[in-house]
XYZ file of C-alpha atoms in Angstrom:
693
model
C -8.597 -27.937 -10.774
C -11.855 -29.828 -11.292
C -13.019 -29.159 -14.859
C -16.549 -30.257 -13.971
C -17.222 -27.595 -11.356
C -14.972 -25.126 -9.596
C -14.907 -25.663 -5.813
C -15.217 -23.047 -3.110
C -13.160 -23.117 0.089
C -15.413 -22.375 3.067
C -15.405 -23.227 6.757
C -12.018 -24.895 6.496
C -12.846 -27.306 3.663
C -13.387 -27.522 -0.076
C -17.029 -27.471 -1.159
C -18.859 -28.145 -4.428
C -22.596 -28.094 -5.181
C -24.475 -31.358 -4.890
C -26.067 -30.734 -8.306
C -23.970 -30.573 -11.486
C -24.215 -27.693 -13.923
C -23.608 -24.031 -13.426
C -22.071 -21.352 -15.617
C -19.542 -22.570 -18.193
C -16.175 -20.802 -18.156
C -14.190 -20.959 -21.387
C -10.613 -20.601 -22.543
C -10.299 -17.019 -23.811
C -8.344 -18.033 -26.935
C -10.047 -21.260 -28.032
C -13.493 -21.203 -26.464
C -12.855 -24.616 -24.878
C -14.727 -25.174 -21.608
C -12.323 -24.928 -18.666
C -14.760 -25.427 -15.791
C -18.233 -24.635 -14.495
C -19.114 -22.304 -11.647
C -22.012 -22.504 -9.207
C -22.798 -21.624 -5.585
C -26.102 -23.508 -5.523
C -26.642 -24.614 -1.913
C -23.666 -22.739 -0.459
C -24.240 -21.500 3.110
C -22.826 -18.005 2.611
C -24.105 -16.773 5.960
C -22.345 -19.672 7.666
C -19.091 -18.869 5.866
C -19.246 -15.244 7.006
C -19.965 -16.262 10.592
C -17.086 -18.734 10.488
C -14.805 -15.853 9.544
C -16.176 -13.595 12.301
C -15.647 -16.264 14.954
C -12.946 -18.774 14.072
C -11.058 -16.452 11.730
C -11.122 -13.517 14.109
C -9.924 -15.694 16.980
C -7.047 -17.143 14.942
C -5.781 -13.775 13.780
C -6.290 -12.059 17.142
C -3.742 -14.449 18.634
C -1.070 -13.017 16.316
C 0.723 -9.682 16.474
C 1.226 -7.401 13.477
C 4.749 -8.767 13.052
C 3.639 -12.388 13.211
C 0.987 -11.745 10.576
C 3.579 -9.915 8.474
C 5.888 -12.927 8.567
C 3.044 -15.162 7.438
C 2.497 -12.860 4.438
C 6.125 -13.439 3.489
C 5.653 -17.187 3.825
C 2.515 -16.984 1.647
C 4.596 -15.190 -0.984
C 7.302 -17.841 -0.862
C 4.752 -20.653 -1.139
C 3.194 -19.035 -4.220
C 6.611 -18.371 -5.733
C 7.531 -22.052 -5.482
C 4.462 -23.041 -7.490
C 3.910 -20.025 -9.698
C 4.568 -22.065 -12.870
C 1.196 -23.719 -12.223
C -0.413 -20.295 -12.057
C 1.311 -19.140 -15.258
C -0.022 -22.170 -17.145
C -3.581 -21.415 -16.061
C -3.130 -17.696 -16.638
C -2.552 -18.317 -20.345
C -6.060 -19.747 -20.542
C -7.437 -16.395 -19.332
C -5.838 -14.693 -22.357
C -2.812 -13.362 -20.501
C 0.620 -13.319 -22.141
C 3.741 -14.039 -20.100
C 4.158 -10.333 -19.503
C 0.506 -9.995 -18.491
C 0.885 -12.959 -16.154
C 4.010 -11.457 -14.625
C 2.085 -8.286 -13.808
C -0.737 -10.299 -12.263
C 1.035 -13.198 -10.555
C 4.436 -11.811 -9.659
C 2.823 -8.446 -8.988
C 0.458 -10.055 -6.483
C 3.281 -11.959 -4.826
C 5.231 -8.702 -4.658
C 2.370 -7.086 -2.751
C 2.647 -9.813 -0.104
C 6.391 -9.260 0.220
C 5.914 -5.494 0.411
C 3.284 -5.621 3.152
C 5.338 -8.148 5.073
C 8.236 -5.699 5.155
C 6.126 -2.646 5.868
C 4.263 -4.421 8.658
C 7.474 -5.239 10.482
C 9.036 -1.824 9.898
C 6.071 0.461 10.450
C 3.803 -1.339 12.905
C 4.491 -2.416 16.492
C 4.892 -6.051 17.474
C 1.483 -5.958 19.137
C -2.193 -5.813 18.141
C -2.931 -2.126 18.856
C -1.591 0.694 16.698
C -1.184 4.194 18.129
C -2.032 7.106 15.845
C -0.471 10.500 16.383
C 1.001 12.208 19.453
C -0.301 12.449 22.993
C -3.010 15.043 23.570
C -2.560 16.581 27.081
C -5.981 17.087 28.673
C -4.950 18.374 32.114
C -2.316 20.757 33.434
C -0.780 18.210 35.801
C -0.482 15.456 33.179
C -2.849 13.087 34.973
C -5.406 13.041 32.133
C -4.334 12.324 28.550
C -5.851 11.503 25.194
C -4.596 9.289 22.379
C -5.954 7.772 19.218
C -5.623 4.023 18.789
C -6.480 1.607 15.996
C -7.987 -1.790 16.796
C -9.099 -4.532 14.387
C -12.659 -4.454 13.085
C -14.614 -7.401 14.547
C -16.080 -8.682 11.283
C -15.040 -10.115 7.949
C -13.464 -8.429 4.912
C -15.389 -9.490 1.810
C -13.559 -8.791 -1.409
C -15.371 -8.727 -4.733
C -12.786 -8.842 -7.500
C -12.754 -8.056 -11.202
C -11.841 -10.559 -13.905
C -8.732 -8.781 -15.190
C -6.340 -9.533 -12.306
C -7.362 -12.866 -10.758
C -4.196 -13.128 -8.606
C -3.042 -9.573 -7.942
C -6.595 -8.397 -7.271
C -7.273 -10.768 -4.368
C -3.758 -10.449 -2.936
C -3.715 -6.650 -2.948
C -6.869 -6.754 -0.811
C -5.853 -9.744 1.303
C -2.466 -8.369 2.388
C -3.643 -5.269 4.290
C -6.729 -7.024 5.702
C -4.687 -9.959 6.970
C -2.057 -7.658 8.445
C -4.814 -5.749 10.253
C -6.080 -9.026 11.732
C -9.273 -9.244 9.685
C -10.314 -12.543 8.019
C -11.129 -12.438 4.316
C -13.715 -13.997 2.032
C -12.573 -13.827 -1.600
C -15.205 -13.632 -4.312
C -13.452 -13.732 -7.735
C -15.050 -12.834 -11.050
C -16.428 -15.848 -12.884
C -14.463 -15.660 -16.203
C -11.061 -16.033 -14.497
C -12.032 -17.385 -11.074
C -10.308 -20.711 -11.748
C -6.939 -18.943 -11.532
C -7.911 -17.396 -8.190
C -8.994 -20.845 -6.994
C -5.575 -22.250 -7.891
C -3.871 -19.466 -5.950
C -6.018 -20.087 -2.868
C -5.444 -23.841 -3.170
C -1.681 -23.308 -3.010
C -2.111 -21.252 0.163
C -4.372 -23.903 1.704
C -1.965 -26.709 0.835
C 0.922 -24.743 2.353
C -0.725 -25.254 5.774
C 0.206 -21.682 6.626
C -3.258 -20.133 6.774
C -4.572 -19.502 10.292
C -7.908 -21.267 10.616
C -10.759 -19.233 9.165
C -8.496 -16.438 7.933
C -9.148 -16.982 4.210
C -12.192 -18.395 2.411
C -13.101 -18.526 -1.283
C -16.528 -18.379 -2.893
C -16.449 -19.496 -6.534
C -19.611 -18.145 -8.108
C -22.372 -15.654 -7.587
C -23.366 -14.164 -4.221
C -26.722 -12.504 -4.914
C -27.756 -12.148 -1.252
C -24.338 -11.288 0.120
C -25.216 -7.885 1.538
C -28.207 -9.300 3.410
C -25.743 -11.287 5.547
C -23.438 -8.371 6.371
C -23.473 -6.328 9.576
C -21.611 -3.679 11.559
C -17.927 -4.552 11.722
C -17.837 -6.113 8.248
C -16.128 -4.528 5.268
C -16.567 -4.906 1.518
C -13.783 -4.143 -0.946
C -15.235 -3.965 -4.455
C -13.470 -3.765 -7.805
C -15.616 -3.489 -10.906
C -17.890 -1.155 -12.793
C -18.987 2.212 -11.452
C -22.644 1.333 -12.031
C -22.396 -1.859 -9.970
C -20.542 -0.020 -7.208
C -23.303 2.582 -7.095
C -25.944 -0.137 -6.747
C -24.060 -1.939 -3.964
C -23.329 1.262 -2.076
C -27.065 1.969 -1.941
C -27.786 -1.241 0.002
C -29.197 -0.662 3.520
C -26.285 -2.640 5.020
C -23.989 0.152 3.804
C -26.346 3.099 4.109
C -27.561 2.473 7.658
C -26.066 -0.837 8.785
C -22.519 0.349 9.327
C -20.863 -1.961 6.763
C -17.795 -0.283 5.335
C -17.757 -0.201 1.553
C -14.802 0.798 -0.561
C -14.821 0.735 -4.345
C -12.196 0.851 -7.045
C -14.068 1.183 -10.322
C -13.601 1.867 -13.985
C -12.344 5.332 -14.748
C -11.602 7.359 -17.829
C -7.895 7.864 -17.119
C -5.884 10.370 -19.099
C -2.322 10.947 -20.238
C -1.244 14.465 -21.151
C 1.567 15.246 -23.572
C 3.157 18.563 -22.622
C 3.527 21.357 -25.162
C 7.326 21.101 -24.863
C 7.281 17.373 -25.721
C 7.423 17.771 -29.494
C 8.330 15.024 -31.928
C 11.951 13.955 -31.453
C 12.113 14.697 -27.714
C 12.555 11.881 -25.169
C 9.227 12.857 -23.627
C 7.369 12.402 -26.933
C 8.899 8.969 -27.405
C 8.182 7.959 -23.792
C 4.583 9.121 -24.171
C 4.016 7.009 -27.282
C 5.667 3.942 -25.739
C 3.544 4.267 -22.628
C 0.314 4.745 -24.574
C 0.904 1.598 -26.646
C 1.848 -0.400 -23.541
C -1.347 0.685 -21.808
C -3.445 -0.198 -24.858
C -1.967 -3.688 -25.260
C -0.962 -4.972 -21.795
C -3.712 -7.318 -20.573
C -5.355 -6.413 -23.910
C -6.199 -3.067 -22.352
C -8.237 -4.719 -19.579
C -6.854 -2.568 -16.805
C -8.741 -0.111 -14.644
C -5.671 2.133 -14.865
C -5.287 2.008 -18.662
C -5.076 5.241 -20.641
C -8.488 5.934 -22.140
C -7.875 9.568 -23.135
C -4.644 10.610 -24.839
C -4.588 14.387 -24.419
C -2.086 15.988 -26.811
C -1.323 19.451 -28.212
C -3.140 20.135 -31.481
C 0.158 20.796 -33.255
C 1.499 17.274 -32.722
C -1.722 15.224 -32.931
C -0.969 13.798 -36.389
C 2.579 12.929 -35.340
C 1.278 11.101 -32.274
C -1.167 9.056 -34.369
C 1.573 8.119 -36.837
C 3.989 7.164 -34.055
C 1.391 5.059 -32.235
C 0.460 3.280 -35.469
C 4.099 2.520 -36.252
C 4.780 1.188 -32.775
C 1.683 -1.032 -32.728
C 2.641 -2.467 -36.114
C 6.217 -3.087 -34.971
C 5.590 -4.390 -31.466
C 2.168 -6.036 -31.331
C 1.463 -9.639 -32.261
C -2.100 -10.719 -31.440
C -2.807 -14.332 -30.688
C -3.012 -17.240 -28.293
C -0.606 -16.485 -25.414
C 0.749 -20.041 -25.660
C 2.091 -19.295 -29.163
C 5.663 -18.080 -29.486
C 6.028 -14.344 -30.082
C 2.508 -13.293 -29.092
C 2.526 -9.953 -27.254
C -1.222 -9.354 -26.874
C -3.750 -12.028 -26.065
C -7.541 -12.044 -26.257
C -9.975 -10.426 -23.891
C -11.064 -12.539 -20.927
C -14.253 -13.800 -22.560
C -16.388 -13.606 -25.666
C -18.915 -11.587 -23.688
C -16.226 -9.055 -22.865
C -15.176 -8.907 -26.532
C -18.734 -8.148 -27.595
C -19.064 -5.516 -24.862
C -15.904 -3.743 -26.042
C -17.218 -3.636 -29.591
C -20.471 -2.109 -28.348
C -18.621 0.554 -26.383
C -16.395 1.420 -29.348
C -19.538 1.944 -31.420
C -20.843 4.298 -28.720
C -17.624 6.278 -28.970
C -17.999 6.469 -32.744
C -21.632 7.534 -32.420
C -20.506 10.154 -29.893
C -18.141 11.882 -32.312
C -15.058 9.689 -32.483
C -13.524 8.271 -35.623
C -11.279 5.233 -35.684
C -7.803 6.210 -36.931
C -5.954 3.019 -35.933
C -7.354 -0.515 -35.937
C -10.802 -1.968 -36.469
C -13.507 -3.803 -34.556
C -13.550 -6.609 -37.125
C -12.194 -9.980 -36.016
C -8.411 -9.864 -36.463
C -6.072 -12.454 -37.918
C -4.231 -13.975 -34.965
C -1.353 -16.315 -34.226
C -2.789 -19.641 -33.101
C -1.380 -21.971 -30.475
C 0.348 -24.104 -33.138
C 2.184 -21.039 -34.469
C 0.088 -20.633 -37.615
C -1.895 -17.513 -38.433
C -5.608 -17.537 -39.031
C -9.039 -16.640 -37.758
C -9.923 -17.649 -34.213
C -13.688 -17.526 -34.375
C -14.127 -18.890 -30.861
C -11.516 -16.589 -29.309
C -12.162 -13.223 -27.688
C -9.710 -11.265 -29.835
C -9.881 -7.529 -30.569
C -7.335 -5.352 -32.360
C -5.865 -2.257 -30.697
C -8.095 0.701 -31.564
C -7.302 4.399 -31.379
C -10.127 6.858 -31.956
C -9.769 10.592 -32.557
C -12.201 13.211 -31.317
C -12.213 16.602 -33.012
C -14.210 18.125 -30.157
C -12.765 17.931 -26.658
C -16.205 18.610 -25.189
C -17.820 15.521 -26.746
C -19.596 13.801 -23.865
C -18.887 10.239 -25.004
C -15.094 10.430 -24.749
C -15.358 11.445 -21.086
C -18.086 8.968 -20.136
C -17.820 5.797 -22.223
C -15.139 3.230 -21.397
C -14.347 0.424 -23.812
C -12.583 -1.932 -21.389
C -10.102 -3.333 -23.861
C -7.239 -2.232 -26.152
C -8.977 1.060 -26.868
C -7.963 4.674 -26.347
C -9.166 8.021 -27.685
C -7.043 10.988 -28.746
C -8.174 14.497 -27.800
C -6.352 17.731 -28.625
C -5.821 20.888 -26.587
C -4.319 24.333 -27.153
C -3.712 25.637 -23.617
C -2.656 24.139 -20.303
C -5.951 25.223 -18.772
C -7.829 23.380 -21.517
C -5.806 20.200 -20.915
C -6.595 20.329 -17.213
C -10.288 20.850 -17.936
C -10.288 17.799 -20.225
C -8.917 15.632 -17.407
C -11.520 16.974 -14.976
C -14.370 16.113 -17.349
C -13.668 12.435 -16.672
C -15.414 12.848 -13.328
C -12.632 11.356 -11.229
C -9.846 9.009 -12.285
C -7.461 6.486 -10.828
C -4.443 7.985 -12.556
C -3.306 10.652 -14.987
C 0.201 10.909 -16.382
C 1.941 14.031 -17.643
C 4.830 13.773 -20.110
C 6.873 16.978 -19.950
C 10.399 18.119 -19.132
C 9.185 21.575 -18.116
C 8.777 21.778 -14.304
C 6.564 24.861 -14.555
C 4.202 23.075 -16.924
C 4.185 19.957 -14.750
C 3.335 22.005 -11.658
C 0.628 23.977 -13.465
C -1.059 20.791 -14.662
C -0.533 18.741 -11.508
C -1.982 21.314 -9.138
C -5.104 21.625 -11.271
C -5.736 17.925 -11.894
C -4.671 16.432 -8.529
C -8.175 16.798 -7.001
C -9.554 14.614 -9.792
C -7.008 11.790 -9.470
C -5.876 9.203 -6.969
C -2.400 9.106 -8.487
C -0.315 11.141 -10.923
C 2.787 10.135 -12.878
C 5.209 12.842 -13.995
C 7.048 11.291 -16.939
C 10.192 12.744 -18.442
C 13.617 11.765 -19.761
C 15.014 11.471 -16.233
C 12.611 8.793 -14.999
C 11.380 7.178 -18.229
C 13.670 4.158 -17.814
C 13.037 3.635 -14.107
C 9.336 4.503 -14.081
C 6.981 1.613 -13.361
C 4.510 3.194 -15.765
C 1.146 4.853 -15.909
C -0.848 1.720 -15.207
C 1.089 0.101 -12.360
C -0.323 0.570 -8.852
C 2.342 0.045 -6.185
C 1.822 -1.293 -2.651
C 3.258 1.772 -0.954
C 1.074 4.247 -2.845
C -2.673 4.775 -2.798
C -4.574 2.897 -5.483
C -7.983 4.450 -5.929
C -9.487 7.706 -6.987
C -12.336 10.150 -6.437
C -15.716 10.370 -8.114
C -16.307 7.877 -10.880
C -13.169 5.967 -9.834
C -15.011 4.903 -6.681
C -13.657 7.068 -3.920
C -11.639 4.219 -2.428
C -7.993 3.992 -1.414
C -6.790 0.439 -1.873
C -3.142 -0.156 -1.131
C -1.278 2.926 0.041
C 0.969 1.129 2.526
C -0.135 1.149 6.143
C -3.067 3.417 5.190
C -4.729 0.358 3.665
C -4.104 -1.678 6.814
C -5.707 0.987 8.976
C -8.758 0.986 6.705
C -9.492 -2.457 8.204
C -9.273 -1.096 11.744
C -11.264 1.342 13.871
C -9.653 4.553 15.079
C -10.834 5.420 18.573
C -10.000 8.361 20.821
C -9.088 7.095 24.268
C -8.950 9.342 27.330
C -7.424 8.283 30.608
C -4.550 8.400 33.039
C -0.947 7.770 31.958
C -1.077 4.390 33.694
C -4.190 3.277 31.795
C -2.919 4.493 28.440
C 0.371 2.713 29.046
C -1.480 -0.545 29.692
C -3.642 -0.176 26.568
C -0.979 0.914 24.096
C 2.118 -0.894 25.344
C 3.913 2.464 25.304
C 5.032 4.112 28.530
C 3.477 7.543 29.142
C 5.028 10.177 31.386
C 3.273 10.031 34.750
C 2.756 6.273 34.674
C 4.518 4.076 37.191
C 8.272 3.746 36.762
C 10.529 1.122 38.267
C 13.786 2.567 39.595
C 15.056 -0.630 41.195
C 18.626 -1.350 42.142
C 19.368 -3.154 38.859
C 20.342 -1.034 35.878
C 17.891 -1.562 32.958
C 20.834 -2.084 30.590
C 21.603 -5.306 32.509
C 18.223 -6.754 31.525
C 17.496 -8.784 28.402
C 14.158 -8.314 26.632
C 12.712 -11.271 28.537
C 13.429 -9.434 31.794
C 12.920 -5.804 30.831
C 9.538 -4.223 31.508
C 7.845 -1.058 30.284
C 8.592 1.645 32.867
C 12.004 0.320 33.971
C 14.077 3.435 34.642
C 17.553 4.716 35.447
C 17.729 8.145 37.142
C 21.241 9.539 36.965
C 23.322 11.694 39.252
C 23.809 15.358 38.373
C 26.760 16.825 36.479
C 27.769 20.489 36.527
C 28.425 22.320 33.277
C 31.423 24.717 33.300
C 32.606 27.357 30.880
C 35.717 25.272 30.259
C 33.486 22.319 29.250
C 31.668 24.499 26.724
C 34.867 25.897 25.198
C 36.541 22.494 25.070
C 33.543 21.005 23.253
C 33.430 23.987 20.868
C 37.081 23.736 19.844
C 37.102 19.925 19.767
C 34.062 19.720 17.450
C 34.542 22.965 15.538
C 31.097 24.171 16.602
C 32.014 27.718 17.659
C 28.568 29.194 17.095
C 28.395 32.582 18.824
C 25.794 31.485 21.386
C 28.449 29.266 22.923
C 31.472 31.556 22.547
C 30.428 35.249 22.577
C 28.742 36.462 25.765
C 27.532 39.789 24.392
C 26.081 38.348 21.168
C 24.512 35.429 23.015
C 22.848 37.763 25.523
C 21.420 39.793 22.646
C 19.717 36.662 21.309
C 16.104 36.479 22.622
C 16.478 32.736 23.284
C 19.563 32.791 25.505
C 20.530 34.463 28.820
C 24.165 34.563 27.691
C 26.643 31.902 26.672
C 25.054 28.460 26.805
C 26.105 24.855 26.453
C 25.789 23.067 23.141
C 22.693 20.903 22.937
C 24.776 18.035 21.588
C 27.181 18.382 24.494
C 24.244 17.835 26.850
C 22.995 14.816 24.903
C 26.500 13.344 24.882
C 26.842 13.883 28.626
C 23.399 12.390 29.188
C 24.587 9.179 27.517
C 27.520 9.115 29.876
C 25.205 9.620 32.835
C 22.799 6.776 32.020
C 24.947 4.209 30.219
C 26.125 0.994 31.833
C 29.460 0.399 30.076
C 30.035 -3.338 30.605
C 29.141 -5.934 27.930
C 25.620 -7.182 28.396
C 22.193 -7.493 26.755
C 22.405 -4.058 25.089
C 24.060 -4.655 21.725
C 23.966 -1.237 20.090
C 22.553 2.264 20.098
C 21.184 2.869 16.634
C 19.733 6.321 16.854
C 17.791 9.141 18.440
C 14.348 10.392 17.481
C 12.172 13.370 18.347
C 15.028 15.394 19.890
C 13.941 18.787 21.226
C 15.989 21.352 23.180
C 13.689 23.239 25.535
C 15.603 25.138 28.266
C 19.113 26.606 27.726
C 21.872 25.489 30.089
C 24.322 28.147 31.307
C 27.787 27.694 32.854
C 27.301 26.713 36.499
C 24.042 24.833 35.843
C 23.886 21.080 36.313
C 21.992 18.395 34.431
C 20.655 14.925 35.171
C 18.718 12.443 33.071
C 15.811 10.026 33.516
C 15.862 7.156 31.025
C 12.715 4.997 30.982
C 11.903 1.910 28.918
C 9.132 3.265 26.705
C 8.399 0.525 24.175
C 9.751 -3.011 23.711
C 9.596 -4.578 20.250
C 11.013 -8.113 19.890
C 11.990 -9.060 16.349
C 10.317 -12.266 15.292
C 13.211 -13.496 13.142
C 16.170 -12.413 15.300
C 17.564 -13.086 18.750
C 17.240 -9.440 19.666
C 14.710 -6.652 19.561
C 14.335 -2.889 19.749
C 13.882 -0.929 22.944
C 12.714 2.652 22.742
C 13.735 4.684 25.788
C 12.154 7.925 26.938
C 15.005 10.314 27.756
C 14.406 13.536 29.715
C 17.255 15.859 30.702
C 16.515 18.233 33.592
C 18.490 21.026 35.228
C 19.092 21.782 38.917
C 15.691 23.497 39.138
C 13.938 20.404 37.731
C 13.161 22.248 34.495
C 13.128 20.118 31.355
C 16.228 20.834 29.277
C 15.724 18.301 26.465
C 13.536 15.351 25.516
C 14.153 12.588 22.997
C 13.852 8.879 22.323
C 16.901 6.617 22.459
C 16.775 3.456 20.330
C 18.780 0.388 21.312
C 19.054 -3.197 20.160
C 18.838 -5.662 23.031
C 19.173 -9.454 23.182
C 16.018 -11.435 23.915
C 17.654 -13.671 26.492
C 20.499 -13.004 28.906
C 23.719 -14.843 28.147
C 24.496 -17.727 30.503
C 26.948 -16.746 33.173
C 30.323 -18.436 33.070
C 31.023 -20.225 36.370
C 34.671 -20.889 37.233
C 35.959 -23.250 39.888
């Protein structure tokens, strides 16, 4: 890292301003200057266009699975050098635990999306959404919804509190979707983001133009954006509101998603009295949320909502735990559990917001806004006048309807306690926050949990139900996870970052496509009934993936079903359900004409009709999906099966792939008896034939 001025990474190269100066960025504990930040002279429009052209082209050449594997390689590259990131992270005020949440948490997001991309997306560039919509009686005209990559650039504007996790949780789904990213970190901690990007650049893994970094301000950013671009913003609700009002978003078609500050709540159930596991878990969680990252988390608990009867006990328990577990100081000092805020400016802002809470009816019952005694880097204790330190503060509001407690957020180690007497009142308190990222409920009473959850769900992006059964395994109130939506309604921004493949699809356009089975097959890479099928003289099971084509089919001979077959199957399996064994009862059933064959007998016979038994490219059958029995089969009927290669998915890391086969069983009258998908694992290349003399 250059301590003179922090570089940007644009258009495939590192860039710094020609003129020295810029905004000074300081060590959060000591006030020492770490670097300077400036974008004076940066061609932002050129960087965005580079992403739209070079970046789009690079990523378009890769399938979902290939991009997913690169995410895993990114994660491994960062893991190898994460000690460098930890050392810098301490300068931002983060303890080892804070850094683990940020750095290892961000790396974990990459690993998670790598796995989900390969499991849940096809090995192609188009994603199909939902089932086929028949649009004609004869099946010649169909509709489907498909997702394709947006043609622009994903611009991410990140907050200062998570300089590694923040960029990576936005990068992972955008990259997987095939959309290049421009990262704009917050100035106070942007040097840690720069170090993370530098590791990725030096790994030589990044497709050209796929990732760029702008270190510094971007005042005219939105003037350069256009239809097809996307902005992912994390920060204050007021800034999000201003950005959302820009014409590029309002009328220009630029997608804008925001994850903003929110007045999150945690409710202690009426059953969770002092001495219960739920009471203890609630107190532990509240203190963790107040002190982790010095409370600088958008998901931190800002409102502790507790029954009136236990309010004093909660205050006493929180005070005792803070005194026992919290050591404030320089994160590089041994034993420190809570570091400073990210900057002196942030420290002063927290103090101002605490005063607003006091003026709005709160009274401080734990802590103070005075400068605390802290543990210094050399292990001694003293005043750190140049550090951004604040003590944990708990306020208490006697009135639950005080406006300030539901509107003012002190973005630091600060929470406010509010009391309630009824479940309805507790739910109303949560709703007054105007939309939150998360609310937790500590109770062991399912009825109480359901009553609260159903009332507060519309006001939250996520809810945590905390009790004795999950307290040990729970990841906690303030931990967004890659597979679950991170975002919330109203004040929280209305966005849905993360959320598994949902977040990937946010970077793509869903389009309804209407056409013939043949055209939809070509577009989606999935065979549709009515499209061309190849019933050549070579059994599809004799073909490796390199030879197999969508539409390759085996049409079997017919096999008659006898009453003896049905009874043999019934006694052999133990399935003597009356529809198969009792003519009178079966005939009385509105679904059957009399005794009928077992559905699983028909599926088993179908396998015997289409299988090629000799060793070959097909390695294994690993399941059936979407099985439906449609027409009953009576003794004397016959069945046959058409098996068609429906979808071919090579595995990037293995010498085999998955083939999904469309299976249709028909009777002697050509009526459909059953439909399902057969899944097989097939080698990529045919084994060399052994030639003997």
